[in-house]
Amino acid sequence: MLDFFTIFSKGGLVLWCFQGVSDSCTGPVNALIRSVLLQERGGNNSFTHEALTLKYKLDNQFELVFVVGFQKILTLTYVDKLIDDVHRLFRDKYRTEIQQQSALSLLNGTFDFQNDFLRLLREAEESSKIRAPTTMKKFEDSEKAKKPVRSMIETRGEKPKEKAKNSKKKGAKKEGDFFPTGSDGPLATSKAVPAEKSGLPVGPENGVELSKEELIRRKREEFIQKHGRGMEKSNKSTKSDAPKEKGKKAPRVWELGGCANKEALDYSTPTTNGSPEAALSEDINLIRGTGPGGQLQDLDCSSSDDEGAAQNSTKPSATKGTLGGMFGMLKGLVGSKSLSREDMESVLDKMRDHLIAKNVAADIAVQLCESVANKLEGKVMGTFSTVTSTVKQALQESLVQILQPQRRVDMLRDIMDAQRRQRPYVVTFCGVNGVGKSTNLAKISFWLLENGFSVLIAACDTFRAGAVEQLRTHTRRLSALHPPEKHGGRTMVQLFEKGYGKDAAGIAMEAIAFARNQGFDVVLVDTAGRMQDNAPLMTALAKLITVNTPDLVLFVGEALVGNEAVDQLVKFNRALADHSMAQTPRLIDGIVLTKFDTIDDKVGAAISMTYITSKPIVFVGTGQTYCDLRSLNAKAVVAALMKA
């Protein structure tokens, strides 16, 4: 039994609706629009919302959406056939009203489709019942039962006919492939004259029967005699044509290779009287790079080398003839027709391979191309539009939409809201080992300090040796950049630590209470790195998040990984949901993408992470200094991803 079936336009006008078991279809359909249609995730034409399964079909020519909903515990085999039949009949019946493409005509139009829908539903249910259930095949109906018993008896020492034939064929193949050192091999008989040229009688008409092996051998002899000498001459000529270089090559000169540039390679901290801390105040102006007022700069994925190469590549194209450029422009034009799957198949295959080469997870690349195909199938193109440009433009729009999820994280606004409530804003960092949680926590601390907020760092990584000392060093350097003297005697950054081997959830709870009493604006909780398959550590992380209820849970991931990013995020979310003691478990709220400066234009991990979780990338780490923190620019990332 169906819960509902609705037909609406992409502009949001409901044209017709069938109410079955469900009283209202507003909630599930709105969830489908928000999570799938607006987020460009229409790869599998199915969506699950609470206890319902929604299947949908897009009509891109008339801008219509057909949605059917039913209970997900049911297996209704006729749903796909029903939605196809309804789509075909509704479009053919109301073609004139829909083709006007105006909201007023759709509002004034009457779409009386109830009787037709009930008829199609009845036919679809009956067609599913007609299919008889598959029964097990009996022995009497098999091919083995029809054979006589005598043919299946084998006597010892006697081989079956089929096996004997196969052994003969295998022996013949071996004789043709491997030649022993004798007169029968092609090397030994290459100088001999073949029987046809010498006038000897060959063939069945002359009374001489040749086997297949002999015919193959003679054909090979003829081929070697005809082409062997020519191949040898060509090999000799190619060897003789290659000029030999005389003398020694000049040694390659590397940049910064001599002893004269040793100062350029010295990155050590200058010391004053043996203490590096005295030089911190001199480097403050060099570290400040987050922009005026502590604003994060946008991520820029382009480089000057790429721009120069693009400019150089355009110069030869200008020298081509006008006719060649004209025919190149007209090549592949669609010409005012509706796109089909066959038209887009080759282009989508190239796009999928391109995305995988740019570090997008393979499954996600397939789903993205499938979503683009569903979005463009049946759409009428303009006269001067090519399939390649249309598909590429649609894919770019989908990628930009994916990188701009439905929930945007604005930490500064949320921190100011927490200040009005007189409580600290709590952020928890989690992720696998070695991705850079502590380093990027320090970068975010510097960004918050630049914006005038006080920060308390909670050292809850009580497992890794040196974790507390690393945070202590970051705290000392951040305090030197923002001393209390510049803020009216107020301590802007402080470390809360309890040593190693303690309960991380308890330390986080004490740190939050300490921040509330001391008036800190933000608490940044550092946790131990853990693999996504480590159940005890994932249970401890779920306990920390459940007990302390942070305002923001950030997953720190590397930009270097491809398919592994999907596995990490899925298992982290699943573990937080499984091991949480709360009725509504707290999952990951945002992503920090680190080591973005090491991947050039292979930025596919950003697409994989946002696609699999629908969570935004809040920060992007691009270097080793405190100011190397950026906000994600979706258009710049997509431009780098689509670059050839």
Coordinates of N, CA and C in Angstrom, one line a residue, residues 214-421:
E214 N 50.7 -28.8 -40.0 CA 51.6 -28.6 -41.0 C 51.3 -27.3 -41.8
L215 N 50.0 -27.1 -42.1 CA 49.6 -25.8 -42.7 C 50.0 -24.6 -41.9
I216 N 49.8 -24.6 -40.6 CA 50.2 -23.5 -39.7 C 51.7 -23.3 -39.8
R217 N 52.4 -24.4 -39.8 CA 53.9 -24.3 -39.8 C 54.4 -23.7 -41.1
R218 N 53.8 -24.1 -42.2 CA 54.2 -23.6 -43.5 C 53.8 -22.1 -43.7
K219 N 52.7 -21.7 -43.2 CA 52.3 -20.3 -43.2 C 53.3 -19.5 -42.4
R220 N 53.7 -20.0 -41.3 CA 54.6 -19.2 -40.5 C 56.0 -19.1 -41.2
E221 N 56.4 -20.2 -41.8 CA 57.7 -20.1 -42.6 C 57.6 -19.1 -43.7
E222 N 56.5 -19.0 -44.4 CA 56.3 -18.0 -45.5 C 56.4 -16.6 -44.9
F223 N 55.7 -16.4 -43.8 CA 55.7 -15.1 -43.2 C 57.1 -14.6 -42.7
I224 N 57.8 -15.5 -42.1 CA 59.2 -15.2 -41.7 C 60.1 -14.9 -42.8
Q225 N 59.9 -15.7 -43.9 CA 60.8 -15.4 -45.1 C 60.4 -14.1 -45.8
K226 N 59.2 -13.7 -45.8 CA 58.8 -12.4 -46.4 C 59.2 -11.2 -45.6
H227 N 58.9 -11.3 -44.3 CA 59.0 -10.1 -43.5 C 60.2 -10.1 -42.6
G228 N 60.9 -11.2 -42.4 CA 62.0 -11.3 -41.5 C 63.2 -10.4 -41.9
R229 N 63.5 -10.4 -43.2 CA 64.6 -9.6 -43.6 C 64.3 -8.1 -43.5
G230 N 63.1 -7.7 -43.9 CA 62.7 -6.3 -43.8 C 62.8 -5.8 -42.4
M231 N 62.4 -6.6 -41.4 CA 62.4 -6.2 -40.0 C 63.8 -6.1 -39.5
E232 N 64.7 -7.0 -40.0 CA 66.1 -6.9 -39.6 C 66.8 -5.6 -40.1
K233 N 66.4 -5.3 -41.4 CA 67.0 -4.1 -42.0 C 66.5 -2.8 -41.3
S234 N 65.2 -2.8 -40.9 CA 64.7 -1.6 -40.3 C 65.3 -1.5 -38.9
N235 N 65.6 -2.6 -38.2 CA 66.2 -2.5 -36.9 C 67.6 -2.0 -37.0
K236 N 68.3 -2.4 -38.1 CA 69.7 -2.0 -38.2 C 69.7 -0.5 -38.6
S237 N 68.8 -0.1 -39.4 CA 68.7 1.3 -39.8 C 68.4 2.3 -38.6
T238 N 67.5 1.8 -37.8 CA 67.2 2.7 -36.6 C 68.4 2.8 -35.7
K239 N 69.1 1.7 -35.5 CA 70.3 1.8 -34.7 C 71.4 2.7 -35.2
S240 N 71.5 2.6 -36.6 CA 72.6 3.4 -37.2 C 72.3 4.9 -37.2
D241 N 70.9 5.2 -37.3 CA 70.5 6.6 -37.5 C 70.7 7.4 -36.2
A242 N 70.7 6.7 -35.0 CA 70.8 7.4 -33.8 C 72.2 8.0 -33.6
P243 N 72.4 9.3 -33.5 CA 73.7 9.8 -33.4 C 74.2 9.6 -32.0
K244 N 75.5 9.4 -31.9 CA 76.1 9.2 -30.6 C 76.7 10.5 -30.1
E245 N 76.4 10.8 -28.9 CA 77.0 12.0 -28.3 C 78.4 11.8 -27.8
K246 N 79.2 12.7 -28.2 CA 80.6 12.6 -27.8 C 80.9 13.6 -26.7
G247 N 81.8 13.2 -25.8 CA 82.2 14.1 -24.8 C 81.3 14.0 -23.5
K248 N 81.7 14.7 -22.5 CA 80.9 14.6 -21.2 C 79.9 15.7 -21.2
K249 N 78.8 15.4 -20.6 CA 77.7 16.4 -20.4 C 78.1 17.4 -19.3
A250 N 77.6 18.6 -19.5 CA 77.8 19.6 -18.5 C 77.1 19.3 -17.2
P251 N 77.7 19.4 -16.1 CA 76.9 19.1 -14.8 C 75.8 20.0 -14.6
R252 N 74.7 19.4 -14.1 CA 73.4 20.2 -13.8 C 73.7 21.1 -12.6
V253 N 73.2 22.3 -12.7 CA 73.4 23.3 -11.7 C 72.0 23.4 -11.0
W254 N 71.9 23.0 -9.7 CA 70.7 23.1 -9.0 C 70.6 24.5 -8.3
E255 N 69.3 25.0 -8.1 CA 69.2 26.2 -7.3 C 69.5 25.9 -5.9
L256 N 70.1 26.9 -5.2 CA 70.6 26.8 -3.8 C 71.5 25.7 -3.7
G257 N 72.3 25.4 -4.7 CA 73.2 24.2 -4.6 C 74.5 24.5 -4.1
G258 N 75.0 25.7 -4.1 CA 76.3 26.0 -3.7 C 76.4 26.3 -2.2
C259 N 77.6 26.6 -1.8 CA 77.8 26.9 -0.4 C 77.5 28.4 -0.2
A260 N 77.3 29.2 -1.3 CA 77.1 30.6 -1.1 C 75.7 30.9 -0.6
N261 N 74.8 30.0 -0.7 CA 73.4 30.3 -0.4 C 73.0 29.5 0.9
K262 N 73.9 29.3 1.8 CA 73.5 28.5 3.0 C 72.6 29.3 3.9
E263 N 72.7 30.7 3.8 CA 71.8 31.4 4.7 C 70.3 31.3 4.3
A264 N 70.1 31.0 3.0 CA 68.7 30.9 2.5 C 68.1 29.6 3.0
L265 N 68.9 28.6 3.4 CA 68.4 27.3 3.9 C 68.2 27.3 5.4
D266 N 68.6 28.3 6.1 CA 68.6 28.3 7.5 C 67.3 28.9 8.0
Y267 N 66.4 28.0 8.5 CA 65.1 28.3 9.0 C 65.0 28.2 10.6
S268 N 66.1 28.1 11.2 CA 66.1 28.0 12.7 C 65.8 29.3 13.3
T269 N 65.3 29.2 14.5 CA 64.8 30.4 15.3 C 66.0 31.2 15.8
P270 N 66.1 32.5 15.5 CA 67.2 33.3 16.0 C 67.2 33.4 17.5
T271 N 68.3 33.3 18.1 CA 68.4 33.3 19.6 C 69.0 34.6 20.1
T272 N 68.6 35.0 21.2 CA 69.2 36.2 21.9 C 69.6 35.8 23.3
N273 N 70.9 35.8 23.5 CA 71.5 35.4 24.8 C 71.1 33.9 25.1
G274 N 71.1 33.2 24.0 CA 70.8 31.7 24.2 C 69.4 31.3 24.4
S275 N 68.4 32.3 24.4 CA 67.0 31.9 24.6 C 66.2 32.3 23.4
P276 N 65.5 31.4 22.7 CA 64.7 31.8 21.6 C 63.5 32.6 21.9
E277 N 63.0 32.6 23.1 CA 61.8 33.3 23.5 C 62.0 34.8 23.3
A278 N 63.2 35.3 23.5 CA 63.4 36.7 23.4 C 63.1 37.3 22.0
A279 N 63.3 36.4 21.0 CA 63.1 36.9 19.6 C 61.6 36.8 19.1
L280 N 60.7 36.3 20.0 CA 59.3 36.1 19.6 C 58.7 37.5 19.3
S281 N 59.0 38.5 20.0 CA 58.3 39.8 19.8 C 58.7 40.4 18.5
E282 N 59.9 40.0 18.0 CA 60.4 40.6 16.7 C 59.6 40.0 15.5
D283 N 59.1 38.7 15.7 CA 58.5 38.0 14.6 C 57.0 38.1 14.6
I284 N 56.4 39.0 15.5 CA 55.0 39.1 15.6 C 54.4 39.6 14.3
N285 N 55.1 40.6 13.7 CA 54.6 41.2 12.5 C 54.6 40.3 11.3
L286 N 55.6 39.3 11.3 CA 55.7 38.3 10.3 C 54.6 37.3 10.3
I287 N 54.1 37.0 11.6 CA 53.1 35.9 11.7 C 51.7 36.4 11.4
R288 N 51.5 37.6 11.7 CA 50.1 38.1 11.5 C 49.8 38.1 10.0
G289 N 48.9 37.2 9.6 CA 48.5 37.2 8.2 C 47.1 36.8 7.9
T290 N 46.3 36.9 8.9 CA 44.9 36.5 8.7 C 44.0 37.5 8.2
G291 N 44.6 38.7 7.8 CA 43.8 39.8 7.2 C 43.3 40.8 8.3
P292 N 42.7 41.9 7.9 CA 42.3 42.9 8.8 C 41.2 42.4 9.7
G293 N 41.4 42.7 11.0 CA 40.3 42.3 12.0 C 40.2 40.8 12.2
G294 N 41.3 40.1 11.9 CA 41.2 38.6 12.1 C 40.4 37.8 11.2
Q295 N 40.0 38.4 10.0 CA 39.2 37.7 9.0 C 40.0 36.7 8.3
L296 N 39.4 35.5 8.0 CA 40.1 34.5 7.3 C 40.1 34.8 5.8
Q297 N 41.2 34.6 5.1 CA 41.3 34.8 3.7 C 40.7 33.6 3.0
D298 N 40.2 33.8 1.8 CA 39.6 32.7 1.0 C 40.7 31.8 0.4
L299 N 40.4 30.6 0.3 CA 41.4 29.6 -0.3 C 41.5 29.9 -1.8
D300 N 42.8 30.0 -2.2 CA 43.1 30.2 -3.6 C 43.8 29.0 -4.2
C301 N 43.2 28.3 -5.1 CA 43.8 27.1 -5.6 C 44.6 27.3 -6.9
S302 N 44.6 28.5 -7.5 CA 45.3 28.8 -8.7 C 46.7 29.2 -8.4
S303 N 47.6 29.0 -9.4 CA 49.0 29.4 -9.3 C 49.4 30.2 -10.5
S304 N 50.5 30.9 -10.4 CA 51.0 31.7 -11.5 C 51.5 30.9 -12.6
D305 N 52.1 29.7 -12.3 CA 52.6 28.9 -13.3 C 51.5 28.4 -14.2
D306 N 50.3 28.0 -13.6 CA 49.2 27.6 -14.4 C 48.7 28.7 -15.3
E307 N 48.6 30.0 -14.8 CA 48.1 31.1 -15.6 C 49.1 31.3 -16.7
G308 N 50.4 31.3 -16.5 CA 51.3 31.5 -17.6 C 51.2 30.4 -18.6
A309 N 51.0 29.1 -18.2 CA 50.9 28.1 -19.2 C 49.6 28.2 -20.0
A310 N 48.5 28.7 -19.3 CA 47.3 29.0 -20.0 C 47.4 30.1 -21.1
Q311 N 48.2 31.1 -20.7 CA 48.4 32.2 -21.7 C 49.3 31.7 -22.9
N312 N 50.3 30.9 -22.6 CA 51.1 30.4 -23.7 C 50.3 29.4 -24.6
S313 N 49.4 28.7 -23.9 CA 48.6 27.7 -24.8 C 47.6 28.4 -25.7
T314 N 47.2 29.6 -25.4 CA 46.3 30.3 -26.2 C 47.0 31.0 -27.4
K315 N 48.3 31.1 -27.4 CA 49.0 31.8 -28.5 C 49.0 30.9 -29.8
P316 N 49.3 29.6 -29.7 CA 49.3 28.8 -31.0 C 47.9 28.7 -31.6
S317 N 46.8 28.7 -30.7 CA 45.5 28.6 -31.3 C 45.2 29.8 -32.2
A318 N 45.7 31.0 -31.9 CA 45.4 32.1 -32.7 C 46.1 32.0 -34.1
T319 N 47.1 31.2 -34.3 CA 47.8 31.1 -35.5 C 47.1 30.1 -36.5
K320 N 46.1 29.4 -36.0 CA 45.4 28.5 -36.8 C 44.5 29.2 -37.8
G321 N 44.2 28.5 -38.9 CA 43.3 29.1 -39.9 C 41.9 29.3 -39.4
T322 N 41.3 30.3 -40.1 CA 39.9 30.6 -39.7 C 38.9 29.5 -40.0
L323 N 39.2 28.7 -41.1 CA 38.3 27.6 -41.4 C 38.4 26.5 -40.3
G324 N 39.6 26.2 -39.9 CA 39.8 25.2 -38.9 C 39.1 25.6 -37.6
G325 N 39.2 26.9 -37.2 CA 38.6 27.3 -36.0 C 37.1 27.3 -36.1
M326 N 36.5 27.6 -37.3 CA 35.1 27.6 -37.5 C 34.6 26.2 -37.4
F327 N 35.2 25.2 -38.1 CA 34.8 23.8 -38.0 C 34.9 23.3 -36.6
G328 N 36.0 23.7 -35.9 CA 36.1 23.3 -34.5 C 35.0 23.8 -33.6
M329 N 34.5 25.0 -33.9 CA 33.4 25.5 -33.1 C 32.1 24.8 -33.3
L330 N 31.9 24.4 -34.6 CA 30.7 23.7 -35.0 C 30.6 22.3 -34.7
K331 N 31.8 21.7 -34.3 CA 31.9 20.3 -34.0 C 31.1 19.9 -32.8
G332 N 30.3 18.9 -32.8 CA 29.6 18.4 -31.6 C 28.4 19.2 -31.2
L333 N 27.8 20.1 -32.1 CA 26.6 20.8 -31.7 C 25.4 19.9 -31.6
V334 N 24.6 20.2 -30.6 CA 23.4 19.3 -30.3 C 22.3 19.7 -31.3
G335 N 22.0 21.0 -31.4 CA 21.0 21.4 -32.3 C 19.5 21.3 -31.9
S336 N 19.2 21.9 -30.7 CA 17.8 21.9 -30.3 C 17.1 20.6 -30.2
K337 N 17.7 19.6 -29.5 CA 17.1 18.4 -29.3 C 17.3 18.0 -27.8
S338 N 16.5 17.0 -27.4 CA 16.5 16.6 -26.0 C 17.7 15.6 -25.8
L339 N 18.4 15.8 -24.7 CA 19.5 14.9 -24.4 C 19.1 13.5 -24.0
S340 N 19.8 12.5 -24.4 CA 19.5 11.1 -23.9 C 20.8 10.6 -23.2
R341 N 20.6 9.4 -22.6 CA 21.7 8.8 -21.9 C 22.8 8.4 -22.9
E342 N 22.5 8.0 -24.1 CA 23.5 7.7 -25.1 C 24.3 8.9 -25.5
D343 N 23.7 10.0 -25.6 CA 24.5 11.2 -25.9 C 25.5 11.6 -24.9
M344 N 25.2 11.4 -23.6 CA 26.0 11.8 -22.5 C 27.0 10.7 -22.0
E345 N 26.8 9.5 -22.5 CA 27.5 8.4 -21.9 C 29.1 8.5 -22.0
S346 N 29.5 8.8 -23.2 CA 31.0 9.0 -23.4 C 31.6 10.1 -22.6
V347 N 30.8 11.3 -22.6 CA 31.3 12.4 -21.8 C 31.3 12.1 -20.3
L348 N 30.3 11.5 -19.8 CA 30.2 11.2 -18.4 C 31.3 10.2 -18.0
D349 N 31.7 9.3 -18.9 CA 32.8 8.3 -18.6 C 34.1 9.1 -18.4
K350 N 34.3 10.0 -19.3 CA 35.6 10.8 -19.2 C 35.5 11.7 -17.9
M351 N 34.4 12.3 -17.6 CA 34.3 13.1 -16.4 C 34.5 12.2 -15.1
R352 N 34.0 11.0 -15.1 CA 34.2 10.1 -14.0 C 35.6 9.8 -13.8
D353 N 36.3 9.4 -14.9 CA 37.7 9.1 -14.8 C 38.5 10.3 -14.3
H354 N 38.1 11.5 -14.8 CA 38.8 12.8 -14.4 C 38.7 13.0 -12.9
L355 N 37.5 12.8 -12.4 CA 37.2 13.0 -11.0 C 38.0 12.1 -10.1
I356 N 38.1 10.8 -10.5 CA 38.8 9.8 -9.8 C 40.3 10.2 -9.8
A357 N 40.8 10.7 -10.9 CA 42.2 11.1 -11.0 C 42.5 12.3 -10.1
K358 N 41.5 13.1 -9.8 CA 41.7 14.2 -9.0 C 41.4 13.9 -7.5
N359 N 41.4 12.6 -7.1 CA 41.3 12.2 -5.7 C 39.9 12.1 -5.2
V360 N 38.9 12.2 -6.0 CA 37.5 11.9 -5.6 C 37.3 10.4 -5.4
A361 N 36.7 10.0 -4.4 CA 36.4 8.6 -4.1 C 35.6 8.0 -5.3
A362 N 35.9 6.8 -5.7 CA 35.4 6.2 -6.9 C 33.8 6.1 -6.8
D363 N 33.3 5.6 -5.7 CA 31.8 5.5 -5.6 C 31.2 6.9 -5.7
I364 N 31.8 7.9 -5.1 CA 31.2 9.2 -5.1 C 31.2 9.8 -6.5
A365 N 32.3 9.5 -7.3 CA 32.4 10.0 -8.7 C 31.3 9.4 -9.5
V366 N 31.1 8.1 -9.3 CA 30.0 7.4 -10.0 C 28.6 8.0 -9.7
Q367 N 28.4 8.3 -8.4 CA 27.1 8.9 -8.0 C 26.9 10.3 -8.6
L368 N 28.0 11.1 -8.6 CA 28.0 12.4 -9.1 C 27.6 12.4 -10.6
C369 N 28.2 11.5 -11.4 CA 27.9 11.5 -12.8 C 26.5 11.0 -13.0
E370 N 26.0 10.0 -12.2 CA 24.7 9.5 -12.3 C 23.7 10.7 -12.0
S371 N 24.0 11.5 -11.0 CA 23.1 12.6 -10.7 C 23.0 13.6 -11.8
V372 N 24.2 13.9 -12.4 CA 24.2 14.8 -13.6 C 23.4 14.2 -14.7
A373 N 23.5 12.9 -15.0 CA 22.7 12.3 -16.0 C 21.2 12.4 -15.8
N374 N 20.8 12.2 -14.5 CA 19.4 12.3 -14.2 C 18.9 13.8 -14.3
K375 N 19.8 14.7 -14.0 CA 19.4 16.1 -14.1 C 19.3 16.6 -15.6
L376 N 20.1 16.0 -16.5 CA 20.1 16.5 -17.9 C 19.2 15.6 -18.8
E377 N 18.9 14.4 -18.4 CA 18.2 13.5 -19.3 C 16.8 14.1 -19.7
G378 N 16.6 14.2 -21.0 CA 15.4 14.8 -21.5 C 15.3 16.3 -21.6
K379 N 16.4 17.0 -21.2 CA 16.4 18.4 -21.3 C 16.7 18.9 -22.7
V380 N 15.9 19.9 -23.2 CA 16.1 20.4 -24.5 C 17.3 21.4 -24.5
M381 N 18.2 21.2 -25.4 CA 19.4 22.0 -25.5 C 19.2 23.1 -26.5
G382 N 20.0 24.2 -26.4 CA 20.0 25.2 -27.4 C 20.7 24.8 -28.7
T383 N 20.6 25.6 -29.7 CA 21.1 25.3 -31.0 C 22.6 25.2 -31.0
F384 N 23.3 26.2 -30.3 CA 24.7 26.2 -30.3 C 25.3 25.8 -29.0
S385 N 24.8 24.6 -28.5 CA 25.3 24.0 -27.3 C 25.8 22.6 -27.6
T386 N 27.0 22.3 -27.0 CA 27.6 20.9 -27.2 C 27.3 20.1 -26.0
V387 N 27.3 18.8 -26.2 CA 27.1 17.9 -25.1 C 28.1 18.0 -24.0
T388 N 29.4 18.2 -24.5 CA 30.5 18.3 -23.5 C 30.4 19.5 -22.6
S389 N 30.1 20.6 -23.3 CA 30.0 21.9 -22.5 C 28.8 21.8 -21.5
T390 N 27.7 21.2 -22.0 CA 26.5 21.2 -21.2 C 26.7 20.3 -19.9
V391 N 27.3 19.1 -20.2 CA 27.6 18.2 -19.1 C 28.6 18.8 -18.1
K392 N 29.6 19.4 -18.6 CA 30.6 20.0 -17.8 C 30.1 21.1 -16.9
Q393 N 29.2 22.0 -17.5 CA 28.6 23.0 -16.8 C 27.7 22.5 -15.7
A394 N 26.9 21.5 -16.0 CA 26.0 20.9 -15.0 C 26.8 20.2 -13.8
L395 N 28.0 19.6 -14.2 CA 28.8 19.0 -13.1 C 29.4 20.1 -12.2
Q396 N 29.9 21.2 -12.8 CA 30.4 22.3 -12.0 C 29.4 22.8 -11.1
E397 N 28.2 23.0 -11.5 CA 27.1 23.6 -10.7 C 26.8 22.6 -9.5
S398 N 26.8 21.3 -9.8 CA 26.6 20.3 -8.8 C 27.7 20.3 -7.7
L399 N 28.9 20.4 -8.2 CA 30.1 20.4 -7.3 C 30.0 21.6 -6.4
V400 N 29.7 22.8 -6.9 CA 29.7 24.0 -6.1 C 28.5 23.8 -5.1
Q401 N 27.4 23.2 -5.5 CA 26.3 23.1 -4.6 C 26.6 22.1 -3.4
I402 N 27.4 21.1 -3.8 CA 27.8 20.1 -2.8 C 28.8 20.7 -1.7
L403 N 29.7 21.6 -2.2 CA 30.6 22.2 -1.3 C 30.0 23.3 -0.4
Q404 N 28.7 23.6 -0.7 CA 28.0 24.6 0.1 C 26.8 23.9 0.7
P405 N 27.0 23.2 1.8 CA 25.9 22.4 2.4 C 24.8 23.3 3.0
Q406 N 23.7 22.6 3.4 CA 22.6 23.3 3.9 C 22.8 24.0 5.2
R407 N 23.8 23.5 6.1 CA 24.0 24.2 7.3 C 25.4 24.8 7.3
R408 N 25.4 26.1 7.5 CA 26.7 26.9 7.5 C 27.1 27.2 8.9
V409 N 28.4 26.9 9.2 CA 28.9 27.1 10.5 C 29.6 28.5 10.6
D410 N 29.1 29.4 11.5 CA 29.7 30.7 11.7 C 30.1 30.7 13.2
M411 N 31.4 30.4 13.4 CA 31.8 30.3 14.8 C 31.8 31.7 15.5
L412 N 32.2 32.7 14.8 CA 32.2 34.0 15.5 C 30.8 34.5 16.0
R413 N 29.8 34.3 15.2 CA 28.4 34.6 15.6 C 28.0 33.7 16.7
D414 N 28.3 32.4 16.7 CA 27.9 31.5 17.7 C 28.6 31.8 19.0
I415 N 29.9 32.2 19.0 CA 30.6 32.6 20.2 C 30.0 33.9 20.8
M416 N 29.7 34.8 20.0 CA 29.1 36.0 20.6 C 27.7 35.7 21.2
D417 N 27.0 34.8 20.6 CA 25.7 34.4 21.2 C 25.9 33.7 22.5
A418 N 27.0 32.9 22.6 CA 27.3 32.2 23.9 C 27.8 33.2 25.0
Q419 N 28.4 34.3 24.5 CA 28.8 35.4 25.5 C 27.6 36.0 26.1
R420 N 26.6 36.2 25.3 CA 25.4 36.9 25.8 C 24.7 36.0 26.9
R421 N 24.9 34.7 26.7 CA 24.3 33.7 27.7 C 25.3 33.5 28.9

